[in-house]
PDB file of N, CA, C and O in Angstrom:
ATOM      1  N   MET A   1      67.660 143.057 -15.800  1.00 44.00           N
ATOM      2  CA  MET A   1      67.094 141.802 -15.333  1.00 44.00           C
ATOM      3  C   MET A   1      66.285 141.153 -16.452  1.00 44.00           C
ATOM      4  O   MET A   1      65.530 141.806 -17.155  1.00 44.00           O
ATOM      5  N   TYR A   2      66.458 139.868 -16.599  1.00 52.00           N
ATOM      6  CA  TYR A   2      65.791 139.110 -17.647  1.00 52.00           C
ATOM      7  C   TYR A   2      64.365 138.807 -17.219  1.00 52.00           C
ATOM      8  O   TYR A   2      64.135 138.342 -16.112  1.00 52.00           O
ATOM      9  N   ASN A   3      63.409 139.076 -18.062  1.00 67.00           N
ATOM     10  CA  ASN A   3      62.025 138.796 -17.683  1.00 67.00           C
ATOM     11  C   ASN A   3      61.267 138.154 -18.842  1.00 67.00           C
ATOM     12  O   ASN A   3      61.806 137.958 -19.928  1.00 67.00           O
ATOM     13  N   GLN A   4      60.004 137.842 -18.576  1.00 70.00           N
ATOM     14  CA  GLN A   4      59.167 137.167 -19.575  1.00 70.00           C
ATOM     15  C   GLN A   4      59.024 137.984 -20.849  1.00 70.00           C
ATOM     16  O   GLN A   4      58.961 137.433 -21.942  1.00 70.00           O
ATOM     17  N   HIS A   5      58.985 139.298 -20.716  1.00 70.00           N
ATOM     18  CA  HIS A   5      58.850 140.162 -21.899  1.00 70.00           C
ATOM     19  C   HIS A   5      60.025 139.952 -22.850  1.00 70.00           C
ATOM     20  O   HIS A   5      59.839 139.788 -24.048  1.00 70.00           O
ATOM     21  N   HIS A   6      61.238 139.956 -22.293  1.00 75.00           N
ATOM     22  CA  HIS A   6      62.419 139.753 -23.126  1.00 75.00           C
ATOM     23  C   HIS A   6      62.433 138.359 -23.731  1.00 75.00           C
ATOM     24  O   HIS A   6      62.791 138.181 -24.893  1.00 75.00           O
ATOM     25  N   LYS A   7      62.040 137.376 -22.961  1.00 77.00           N
ATOM     26  CA  LYS A   7      61.984 135.996 -23.464  1.00 77.00           C
ATOM     27  C   LYS A   7      61.011 135.917 -24.640  1.00 77.00           C
ATOM     28  O   LYS A   7      61.321 135.324 -25.669  1.00 77.00           O
ATOM     29  N   GLY A   8      59.859 136.544 -24.486  1.00 86.00           N
ATOM     30  CA  GLY A   8      58.869 136.530 -25.558  1.00 86.00           C
ATOM     31  C   GLY A   8      59.384 137.206 -26.812  1.00 86.00           C
ATOM     32  O   GLY A   8      59.154 136.724 -27.924  1.00 86.00           O
ATOM     33  N   LYS A   9      60.084 138.321 -26.649  1.00 89.00           N
ATOM     34  CA  LYS A   9      60.640 139.031 -27.808  1.00 89.00           C
ATOM     35  C   LYS A   9      61.703 138.194 -28.511  1.00 89.00           C
ATOM     36  O   LYS A   9      61.763 138.145 -29.732  1.00 89.00           O
ATOM     37  N   LEU A  10      62.550 137.521 -27.723  1.00 91.00           N
ATOM     38  CA  LEU A  10      63.585 136.668 -28.308  1.00 91.00           C
ATOM     39  C   LEU A  10      62.978 135.479 -29.036  1.00 91.00           C
ATOM     40  O   LEU A  10      63.423 135.118 -30.124  1.00 91.00           O
ATOM     41  N   LEU A  11      61.954 134.878 -28.444  1.00 94.00           N
ATOM     42  CA  LEU A  11      61.303 133.746 -29.105  1.00 94.00           C
ATOM     43  C   LEU A  11      60.624 134.193 -30.392  1.00 94.00           C
ATOM     44  O   LEU A  11      60.670 133.486 -31.401  1.00 94.00           O
ATOM     45  N   GLU A  12      59.995 135.356 -30.372  1.00 96.00           N
ATOM     46  CA  GLU A  12      59.377 135.883 -31.584  1.00 96.00           C
ATOM     47  C   GLU A  12      60.437 136.096 -32.663  1.00 96.00           C
ATOM     48  O   GLU A  12      60.242 135.704 -33.821  1.00 96.00           O
ATOM     49  N   LEU A  13      61.563 136.673 -32.283  1.00 96.00           N
ATOM     50  CA  LEU A  13      62.661 136.895 -33.222  1.00 96.00           C
ATOM     51  C   LEU A  13      63.158 135.569 -33.797  1.00 96.00           C
ATOM     52  O   LEU A  13      63.380 135.447 -34.996  1.00 96.00           O
ATOM     53  N   ALA A  14      63.311 134.575 -32.932  1.00 97.00           N
ATOM     54  CA  ALA A  14      63.840 133.272 -33.352  1.00 97.00           C
ATOM     55  C   ALA A  14      62.931 132.594 -34.376  1.00 97.00           C
ATOM     56  O   ALA A  14      63.411 131.879 -35.266  1.00 97.00           O
ATOM     57  N   HIS A  15      61.627 132.820 -34.257  1.00 97.00           N
ATOM     58  CA  HIS A  15      60.672 132.126 -35.127  1.00 97.00           C
ATOM     59  C   HIS A  15      60.094 133.006 -36.232  1.00 97.00           C
ATOM     60  O   HIS A  15      59.229 132.566 -36.988  1.00 97.00           O
ATOM     61  N   TYR A  16      60.573 134.228 -36.355  1.00 97.00           N
ATOM     62  CA  TYR A  16      60.045 135.154 -37.361  1.00 97.00           C
ATOM     63  C   TYR A  16      60.571 134.774 -38.742  1.00 97.00           C
ATOM     64  O   TYR A  16      61.760 134.515 -38.917  1.00 97.00           O
ATOM     65  N   LYS A  17      59.667 134.730 -39.709  1.00 98.00           N
ATOM     66  CA  LYS A  17      60.047 134.357 -41.075  1.00 98.00           C
ATOM     67  C   LYS A  17      59.898 135.545 -42.014  1.00 98.00           C
ATOM     68  O   LYS A  17      59.044 136.408 -41.826  1.00 98.00           O
ATOM     69  N   MET A  18      60.729 135.549 -43.017  1.00 98.00           N
ATOM     70  CA  MET A  18      60.692 136.594 -44.048  1.00 98.00           C
ATOM     71  C   MET A  18      59.401 136.440 -44.846  1.00 98.00           C
ATOM     72  O   MET A  18      59.150 135.366 -45.409  1.00 98.00           O
ATOM     73  N   PRO A  19      58.570 137.474 -44.911  1.00 97.00           N
ATOM     74  CA  PRO A  19      57.270 137.338 -45.566  1.00 97.00           C
ATOM     75  C   PRO A  19      57.257 137.585 -47.080  1.00 97.00           C
ATOM     76  O   PRO A  19      56.231 137.389 -47.724  1.00 97.00           O
ATOM     77  N   PHE A  20      58.385 137.996 -47.649  1.00 96.00           N
ATOM     78  CA  PHE A  20      58.387 138.314 -49.083  1.00 96.00           C
ATOM     79  C   PHE A  20      59.788 138.164 -49.656  1.00 96.00           C
ATOM     80  O   PHE A  20      60.763 138.009 -48.927  1.00 96.00           O
ATOM     81  N   GLY A  21      59.859 138.241 -50.978  1.00 95.00           N
ATOM     82  CA  GLY A  21      61.152 138.315 -51.666  1.00 95.00           C
ATOM     83  C   GLY A  21      61.860 136.987 -51.847  1.00 95.00           C
ATOM     84  O   GLY A  21      61.284 135.912 -51.689  1.00 95.00           O
ATOM     85  N   LYS A  22      63.115 137.103 -52.172  1.00 95.00           N
ATOM     86  CA  LYS A  22      63.974 135.968 -52.493  1.00 95.00           C
ATOM     87  C   LYS A  22      64.010 134.929 -51.375  1.00 95.00           C
ATOM     88  O   LYS A  22      64.117 133.733 -51.635  1.00 95.00           O
ATOM     89  N   TYR A  23      63.930 135.377 -50.135  1.00 97.00           N
ATOM     90  CA  TYR A  23      64.039 134.480 -48.981  1.00 97.00           C
ATOM     91  C   TYR A  23      62.705 134.278 -48.264  1.00 97.00           C
ATOM     92  O   TYR A  23      62.682 133.925 -47.084  1.00 97.00           O
ATOM     93  N   LYS A  24      61.600 134.455 -48.980  1.00 98.00           N
ATOM     94  CA  LYS A  24      60.267 134.289 -48.398  1.00 98.00           C
ATOM     95  C   LYS A  24      60.154 132.929 -47.716  1.00 98.00           C
ATOM     96  O   LYS A  24      60.543 131.903 -48.279  1.00 98.00           O
ATOM     97  N   GLY A  25      59.636 132.939 -46.477  1.00 98.00           N
ATOM     98  CA  GLY A  25      59.421 131.707 -45.740  1.00 98.00           C
ATOM     99  C   GLY A  25      60.624 131.235 -44.936  1.00 98.00           C
ATOM    100  O   GLY A  25      60.526 130.273 -44.182  1.00 98.00           O
ATOM    101  N   ARG A  26      61.753 131.911 -45.087  1.00 98.00           N
ATOM    102  CA  ARG A  26      62.964 131.534 -44.333  1.00 98.00           C
ATOM    103  C   ARG A  26      63.013 132.286 -43.013  1.00 98.00           C
ATOM    104  O   ARG A  26      62.593 133.440 -42.939  1.00 98.00           O
ATOM    105  N   TYR A  27      63.519 131.618 -41.980  1.00 98.00           N
ATOM    106  CA  TYR A  27      63.721 132.304 -40.706  1.00 98.00           C
ATOM    107  C   TYR A  27      64.713 133.444 -40.899  1.00 98.00           C
ATOM    108  O   TYR A  27      65.668 133.304 -41.667  1.00 98.00           O
ATOM    109  N   LEU A  28      64.517 134.534 -40.176  1.00 98.00           N
ATOM    110  CA  LEU A  28      65.429 135.668 -40.293  1.00 98.00           C
ATOM    111  C   LEU A  28      66.858 135.271 -39.955  1.00 98.00           C
ATOM    112  O   LEU A  28      67.803 135.777 -40.550  1.00 98.00           O
ATOM    113  N   VAL A  29      67.029 134.337 -39.031  1.00 98.00           N
ATOM    114  CA  VAL A  29      68.375 133.891 -38.656  1.00 98.00           C
ATOM    115  C   VAL A  29      69.077 133.198 -39.828  1.00 98.00           C
ATOM    116  O   VAL A  29      70.303 133.144 -39.883  1.00 98.00           O
ATOM    117  N   ASP A  30      68.297 132.702 -40.785  1.00 98.00           N
ATOM    118  CA  ASP A  30      68.865 132.009 -41.949  1.00 98.00           C
ATOM    119  C   ASP A  30      69.184 132.951 -43.105  1.00 98.00           C
ATOM    120  O   ASP A  30      69.740 132.524 -44.115  1.00 98.00           O
ATOM    121  N   LEU A  31      68.846 134.220 -42.960  1.00 98.00           N
ATOM    122  CA  LEU A  31      69.147 135.177 -44.028  1.00 98.00           C
ATOM    123  C   LEU A  31      70.640 135.482 -44.038  1.00 98.00           C
ATOM    124  O   LEU A  31      71.255 135.606 -42.979  1.00 98.00           O
ATOM    125  N   PRO A  32      71.227 135.609 -45.230  1.00 97.00           N
ATOM    126  CA  PRO A  32      72.642 135.982 -45.295  1.00 97.00           C
ATOM    127  C   PRO A  32      72.865 137.371 -44.688  1.00 97.00           C
ATOM    128  O   PRO A  32      72.027 138.267 -44.850  1.00 97.00           O
ATOM    129  N   ILE A  33      73.962 137.535 -44.027  1.00 97.00           N
ATOM    130  CA  ILE A  33      74.261 138.824 -43.398  1.00 97.00           C
ATOM    131  C   ILE A  33      74.328 139.938 -44.443  1.00 97.00           C
ATOM    132  O   ILE A  33      73.897 141.061 -44.190  1.00 97.00           O
ATOM    133  N   ALA A  34      74.796 139.613 -45.643  1.00 97.00           N
ATOM    134  CA  ALA A  34      74.872 140.617 -46.714  1.00 97.00           C
ATOM    135  C   ALA A  34      73.479 141.145 -47.074  1.00 97.00           C
ATOM    136  O   ALA A  34      73.315 142.324 -47.404  1.00 97.00           O
ATOM    137  N   TYR A  35      72.481 140.284 -47.017  1.00 97.00           N
ATOM    138  CA  TYR A  35      71.099 140.679 -47.309  1.00 97.00           C
ATOM    139  C   TYR A  35      70.603 141.662 -46.244  1.00 97.00           C
ATOM    140  O   TYR A  35      69.978 142.675 -46.554  1.00 97.00           O
ATOM    141  N   LEU A  36      70.907 141.377 -44.979  1.00 98.00           N
ATOM    142  CA  LEU A  36      70.505 142.257 -43.888  1.00 98.00           C
ATOM    143  C   LEU A  36      71.238 143.594 -43.958  1.00 98.00           C
ATOM    144  O   LEU A  36      70.647 144.647 -43.694  1.00 98.00           O
ATOM    145  N   VAL A  37      72.504 143.557 -44.330  1.00 98.00           N
ATOM    146  CA  VAL A  37      73.284 144.795 -44.493  1.00 98.00           C
ATOM    147  C   VAL A  37      72.703 145.632 -45.633  1.00 98.00           C
ATOM    148  O   VAL A  37      72.596 146.856 -45.528  1.00 98.00           O
ATOM    149  N   TRP A  38      72.304 144.978 -46.712  1.00 97.00           N
ATOM    150  CA  TRP A  38      71.704 145.685 -47.845  1.00 97.00           C
ATOM    151  C   TRP A  38      70.453 146.434 -47.391  1.00 97.00           C
ATOM    152  O   TRP A  38      70.261 147.605 -47.734  1.00 97.00           O
ATOM    153  N   PHE A  39      69.619 145.767 -46.585  1.00 97.00           N
ATOM    154  CA  PHE A  39      68.416 146.435 -46.083  1.00 97.00           C
ATOM    155  C   PHE A  39      68.781 147.600 -45.171  1.00 97.00           C
ATOM    156  O   PHE A  39      68.104 148.626 -45.166  1.00 97.00           O
ATOM    157  N   ARG A  40      69.839 147.447 -44.374  1.00 97.00           N
ATOM    158  CA  ARG A  40      70.253 148.543 -43.505  1.00 97.00           C
ATOM    159  C   ARG A  40      70.620 149.762 -44.363  1.00 97.00           C
ATOM    160  O   ARG A  40      70.293 150.895 -44.023  1.00 97.00           O
ATOM    161  N   GLN A  41      71.261 149.524 -45.492  1.00 98.00           N
ATOM    162  CA  GLN A  41      71.667 150.625 -46.377  1.00 98.00           C
ATOM    163  C   GLN A  41      70.477 151.230 -47.116  1.00 98.00           C
ATOM    164  O   GLN A  41      70.414 152.441 -47.316  1.00 98.00           O
ATOM    165  N   LYS A  42      69.545 150.401 -47.530  1.00 97.00           N
ATOM    166  CA  LYS A  42      68.407 150.857 -48.339  1.00 97.00           C
ATOM    167  C   LYS A  42      67.225 151.304 -47.493  1.00 97.00           C
ATOM    168  O   LYS A  42      66.350 152.013 -47.974  1.00 97.00           O
ATOM    169  N   GLY A  43      67.174 150.829 -46.254  1.00 98.00           N
ATOM    170  CA  GLY A  43      66.035 151.121 -45.384  1.00 98.00           C
ATOM    171  C   GLY A  43      65.247 149.858 -45.097  1.00 98.00           C
ATOM    172  O   GLY A  43      64.829 149.161 -46.025  1.00 98.00           O
ATOM    173  N   TYR A  44      65.085 149.578 -43.824  1.00 97.00           N
ATOM    174  CA  TYR A  44      64.327 148.390 -43.424  1.00 97.00           C
ATOM    175  C   TYR A  44      62.846 148.596 -43.704  1.00 97.00           C
ATOM    176  O   TYR A  44      62.363 149.735 -43.711  1.00 97.00           O
ATOM    177  N   PRO A  45      62.107 147.504 -43.900  1.00 96.00           N
ATOM    178  CA  PRO A  45      60.656 147.628 -44.027  1.00 96.00           C
ATOM    179  C   PRO A  45      60.076 148.213 -42.728  1.00 96.00           C
ATOM    180  O   PRO A  45      60.668 148.061 -41.663  1.00 96.00           O
ATOM    181  N   PRO A  46      58.931 148.856 -42.815  1.00 96.00           N
ATOM    182  CA  PRO A  46      58.327 149.424 -41.608  1.00 96.00           C
ATOM    183  C   PRO A  46      57.826 148.329 -40.662  1.00 96.00           C
ATOM    184  O   PRO A  46      57.602 147.190 -41.078  1.00 96.00           O
ATOM    185  N   GLY A  47      57.648 148.703 -39.417  1.00 96.00           N
ATOM    186  CA  GLY A  47      57.012 147.818 -38.450  1.00 96.00           C
ATOM    187  C   GLY A  47      57.916 146.747 -37.880  1.00 96.00           C
ATOM    188  O   GLY A  47      59.142 146.851 -37.870  1.00 96.00           O
ATOM    189  N   LYS A  48      57.250 145.695 -37.417  1.00 96.00           N
ATOM    190  CA  LYS A  48      57.915 144.611 -36.698  1.00 96.00           C
ATOM    191  C   LYS A  48      58.981 143.920 -37.544  1.00 96.00           C
ATOM    192  O   LYS A  48      60.048 143.584 -37.042  1.00 96.00           O
ATOM    193  N   LEU A  49      58.704 143.713 -38.830  1.00 97.00           N
ATOM    194  CA  LEU A  49      59.682 143.047 -39.694  1.00 97.00           C
ATOM    195  C   LEU A  49      60.995 143.824 -39.719  1.00 97.00           C
ATOM    196  O   LEU A  49      62.066 143.244 -39.526  1.00 97.00           O
ATOM    197  N   GLY A  50      60.919 145.120 -39.935  1.00 97.00           N
ATOM    198  CA  GLY A  50      62.119 145.948 -39.986  1.00 97.00           C
ATOM    199  C   GLY A  50      62.885 145.930 -38.669  1.00 97.00           C
ATOM    200  O   GLY A  50      64.111 145.831 -38.655  1.00 97.00           O
ATOM    201  N   GLU A  51      62.141 145.989 -37.569  1.00 97.00           N
ATOM    202  CA  GLU A  51      62.776 145.938 -36.250  1.00 97.00           C
ATOM    203  C   GLU A  51      63.507 144.612 -36.055  1.00 97.00           C
ATOM    204  O   GLU A  51      64.639 144.572 -35.570  1.00 97.00           O
ATOM    205  N   HIS A  52      62.843 143.531 -36.422  1.00 97.00           N
ATOM    206  CA  HIS A  52      63.449 142.201 -36.264  1.00 97.00           C
ATOM    207  C   HIS A  52      64.653 142.021 -37.190  1.00 97.00           C
ATOM    208  O   HIS A  52      65.638 141.400 -36.808  1.00 97.00           O
ATOM    209  N   MET A  53      64.577 142.559 -38.391  1.00 98.00           N
ATOM    210  CA  MET A  53      65.723 142.445 -39.312  1.00 98.00           C
ATOM    211  C   MET A  53      66.927 143.209 -38.761  1.00 98.00           C
ATOM    212  O   MET A  53      68.058 142.722 -38.826  1.00 98.00           O
ATOM    213  N   GLN A  54      66.679 144.375 -38.207  1.00 97.00           N
ATOM    214  CA  GLN A  54      67.741 145.183 -37.621  1.00 97.00           C
ATOM    215  C   GLN A  54      68.362 144.447 -36.429  1.00 97.00           C
ATOM    216  O   GLN A  54      69.584 144.365 -36.301  1.00 97.00           O
ATOM    217  N   THR A  55      67.520 143.878 -35.573  1.00 97.00           N
ATOM    218  CA  THR A  55      68.005 143.117 -34.421  1.00 97.00           C
ATOM    219  C   THR A  55      68.797 141.901 -34.874  1.00 97.00           C
ATOM    220  O   THR A  55      69.849 141.588 -34.302  1.00 97.00           O
ATOM    221  N   MET A  56      68.313 141.213 -35.912  1.00 97.00           N
ATOM    222  CA  MET A  56      69.005 140.017 -36.386  1.00 97.00           C
ATOM    223  C   MET A  56      70.373 140.366 -36.949  1.00 97.00           C
ATOM    224  O   MET A  56      71.326 139.595 -36.778  1.00 97.00           O
ATOM    225  N   LEU A  57      70.491 141.497 -37.598  1.00 98.00           N
ATOM    226  CA  LEU A  57      71.811 141.919 -38.082  1.00 98.00           C
ATOM    227  C   LEU A  57      72.759 142.111 -36.892  1.00 98.00           C
ATOM    228  O   LEU A  57      73.905 141.665 -36.941  1.00 98.00           O
ATOM    229  N   ASP A  58      72.260 142.724 -35.827  1.00 97.00           N
ATOM    230  CA  ASP A  58      73.076 142.894 -34.624  1.00 97.00           C
ATOM    231  C   ASP A  58      73.447 141.532 -34.033  1.00 97.00           C
ATOM    232  O   ASP A  58      74.595 141.313 -33.635  1.00 97.00           O
ATOM    233  N   VAL A  59      72.491 140.630 -33.960  1.00 96.00           N
ATOM    234  CA  VAL A  59      72.723 139.283 -33.422  1.00 96.00           C
ATOM    235  C   VAL A  59      73.822 138.583 -34.215  1.00 96.00           C
ATOM    236  O   VAL A  59      74.776 138.043 -33.644  1.00 96.00           O
ATOM    237  N   LYS A  60      73.694 138.606 -35.532  1.00 97.00           N
ATOM    238  CA  LYS A  60      74.684 137.943 -36.389  1.00 97.00           C
ATOM    239  C   LYS A  60      76.050 138.621 -36.292  1.00 97.00           C
ATOM    240  O   LYS A  60      77.071 137.952 -36.216  1.00 97.00           O
ATOM    241  N   SER A  61      76.057 139.946 -36.266  1.00 97.00           N
ATOM    242  CA  SER A  61      77.309 140.687 -36.175  1.00 97.00           C
ATOM    243  C   SER A  61      78.041 140.406 -34.864  1.00 97.00           C
ATOM    244  O   SER A  61      79.269 140.426 -34.816  1.00 97.00           O
ATOM    245  N   ASP A  62      77.266 140.151 -33.814  1.00 96.00           N
ATOM    246  CA  ASP A  62      77.844 139.889 -32.495  1.00 96.00           C
ATOM    247  C   ASP A  62      78.134 138.407 -32.256  1.00 96.00           C
ATOM    248  O   ASP A  62      78.531 138.022 -31.154  1.00 96.00           O
ATOM    249  N   GLY A  63      77.890 137.571 -33.281  1.00 96.00           N
ATOM    250  CA  GLY A  63      78.178 136.146 -33.150  1.00 96.00           C
ATOM    251  C   GLY A  63      77.204 135.397 -32.253  1.00 96.00           C
ATOM    252  O   GLY A  63      77.541 134.346 -31.688  1.00 96.00           O
ATOM    253  N   LEU A  64      75.989 135.914 -32.126  1.00 95.00           N
ATOM    254  CA  LEU A  64      74.999 135.300 -31.233  1.00 95.00           C
ATOM    255  C   LEU A  64      74.004 134.397 -31.955  1.00 95.00           C
ATOM    256  O   LEU A  64      73.003 133.976 -31.369  1.00 95.00           O
ATOM    257  N   GLU A  65      74.286 134.083 -33.202  1.00 96.00           N
ATOM    258  CA  GLU A  65      73.414 133.217 -33.983  1.00 96.00           C
ATOM    259  C   GLU A  65      73.105 131.888 -33.270  1.00 96.00           C
ATOM    260  O   GLU A  65      71.960 131.438 -33.284  1.00 96.00           O
ATOM    261  N   PRO A  66      74.101 131.255 -32.622  1.00 96.00           N
ATOM    262  CA  PRO A  66      73.809 129.984 -31.923  1.00 96.00           C
ATOM    263  C   PRO A  66      72.735 130.120 -30.847  1.00 96.00           C
ATOM    264  O   PRO A  66      71.968 129.176 -30.620  1.00 96.00           O
ATOM    265  N   LEU A  67      72.638 131.276 -30.220  1.00 94.00           N
ATOM    266  CA  LEU A  67      71.590 131.499 -29.221  1.00 94.00           C
ATOM    267  C   LEU A  67      70.205 131.405 -29.862  1.00 94.00           C
ATOM    268  O   LEU A  67      69.297 130.765 -29.324  1.00 94.00           O
ATOM    269  N   ILE A  68      70.048 132.030 -31.017  1.00 96.00           N
ATOM    270  CA  ILE A  68      68.759 132.009 -31.715  1.00 96.00           C
ATOM    271  C   ILE A  68      68.422 130.580 -32.148  1.00 96.00           C
ATOM    272  O   ILE A  68      67.290 130.128 -31.993  1.00 96.00           O
ATOM    273  N   ARG A  69      69.395 129.861 -32.662  1.00 96.00           N
ATOM    274  CA  ARG A  69      69.159 128.477 -33.094  1.00 96.00           C
ATOM    275  C   ARG A  69      68.805 127.577 -31.907  1.00 96.00           C
ATOM    276  O   ARG A  69      67.970 126.678 -32.020  1.00 96.00           O
ATOM    277  N   LYS A  70      69.407 127.842 -30.767  1.00 96.00           N
ATOM    278  CA  LYS A  70      69.090 127.080 -29.553  1.00 96.00           C
ATOM    279  C   LYS A  70      67.632 127.342 -29.132  1.00 96.00           C
ATOM    280  O   LYS A  70      66.918 126.417 -28.766  1.00 96.00           O
ATOM    281  N   LEU A  71      67.208 128.605 -29.197  1.00 94.00           N
ATOM    282  CA  LEU A  71      65.836 128.938 -28.878  1.00 94.00           C
ATOM    283  C   LEU A  71      64.854 128.247 -29.819  1.00 94.00           C
ATOM    284  O   LEU A  71      63.811 127.753 -29.389  1.00 94.00           O
ATOM    285  N   GLN A  72      65.186 128.198 -31.118  1.00 96.00           N
ATOM    286  CA  GLN A  72      64.327 127.519 -32.085  1.00 96.00           C
ATOM    287  C   GLN A  72      64.166 126.042 -31.717  1.00 96.00           C
ATOM    288  O   GLN A  72      63.083 125.492 -31.815  1.00 96.00           O
ATOM    289  N   LYS A  73      65.262 125.432 -31.322  1.00 96.00           N
ATOM    290  CA  LYS A  73      65.255 124.002 -31.003  1.00 96.00           C
ATOM    291  C   LYS A  73      64.539 123.718 -29.679  1.00 96.00           C
ATOM    292  O   LYS A  73      63.750 122.784 -29.591  1.00 96.00           O
ATOM    293  N   GLU A  74      64.811 124.532 -28.669  1.00 94.00           N
ATOM    294  CA  GLU A  74      64.262 124.279 -27.335  1.00 94.00           C
ATOM    295  C   GLU A  74      62.815 124.745 -27.169  1.00 94.00           C
ATOM    296  O   GLU A  74      62.118 124.258 -26.290  1.00 94.00           O
ATOM    297  N   PHE A  75      62.403 125.709 -27.988  1.00 92.00           N
ATOM    298  CA  PHE A  75      61.039 126.236 -27.897  1.00 92.00           C
ATOM    299  C   PHE A  75      60.392 126.236 -29.281  1.00 92.00           C
ATOM    300  O   PHE A  75      60.111 127.293 -29.848  1.00 92.00           O
ATOM    301  N   PRO A  76      60.149 125.050 -29.851  1.00 91.00           N
ATOM    302  CA  PRO A  76      59.558 124.998 -31.199  1.00 91.00           C
ATOM    303  C   PRO A  76      58.116 125.511 -31.189  1.00 91.00           C
ATOM    304  O   PRO A  76      57.423 125.434 -30.164  1.00 91.00           O
ATOM    305  N   LEU A  77      57.708 126.049 -32.315  1.00 84.00           N
ATOM    306  CA  LEU A  77      56.313 126.514 -32.455  1.00 84.00           C
ATOM    307  C   LEU A  77      55.455 125.429 -33.046  1.00 84.00           C
ATOM    308  O   LEU A  77      55.879 124.610 -33.782  1.00 84.00           O
TER     309      LEU A  77
END
């Protein structure tokens, strides 16, 4: 069942930005899939960033990117 907790997690994912590196300041949804795969191979950063990067790779792999972009548009920060 879909609830507020899941909505909040999805909105956080949609608006989460890369805090460092080549793509600093970019939304995770805008990161190239190859970059996310590289992190999967090398090890994700600890904490929330790593969790969100792992989830975003799944989102992109499953073709759900339009859902994240829709959330960004409909629920701007």
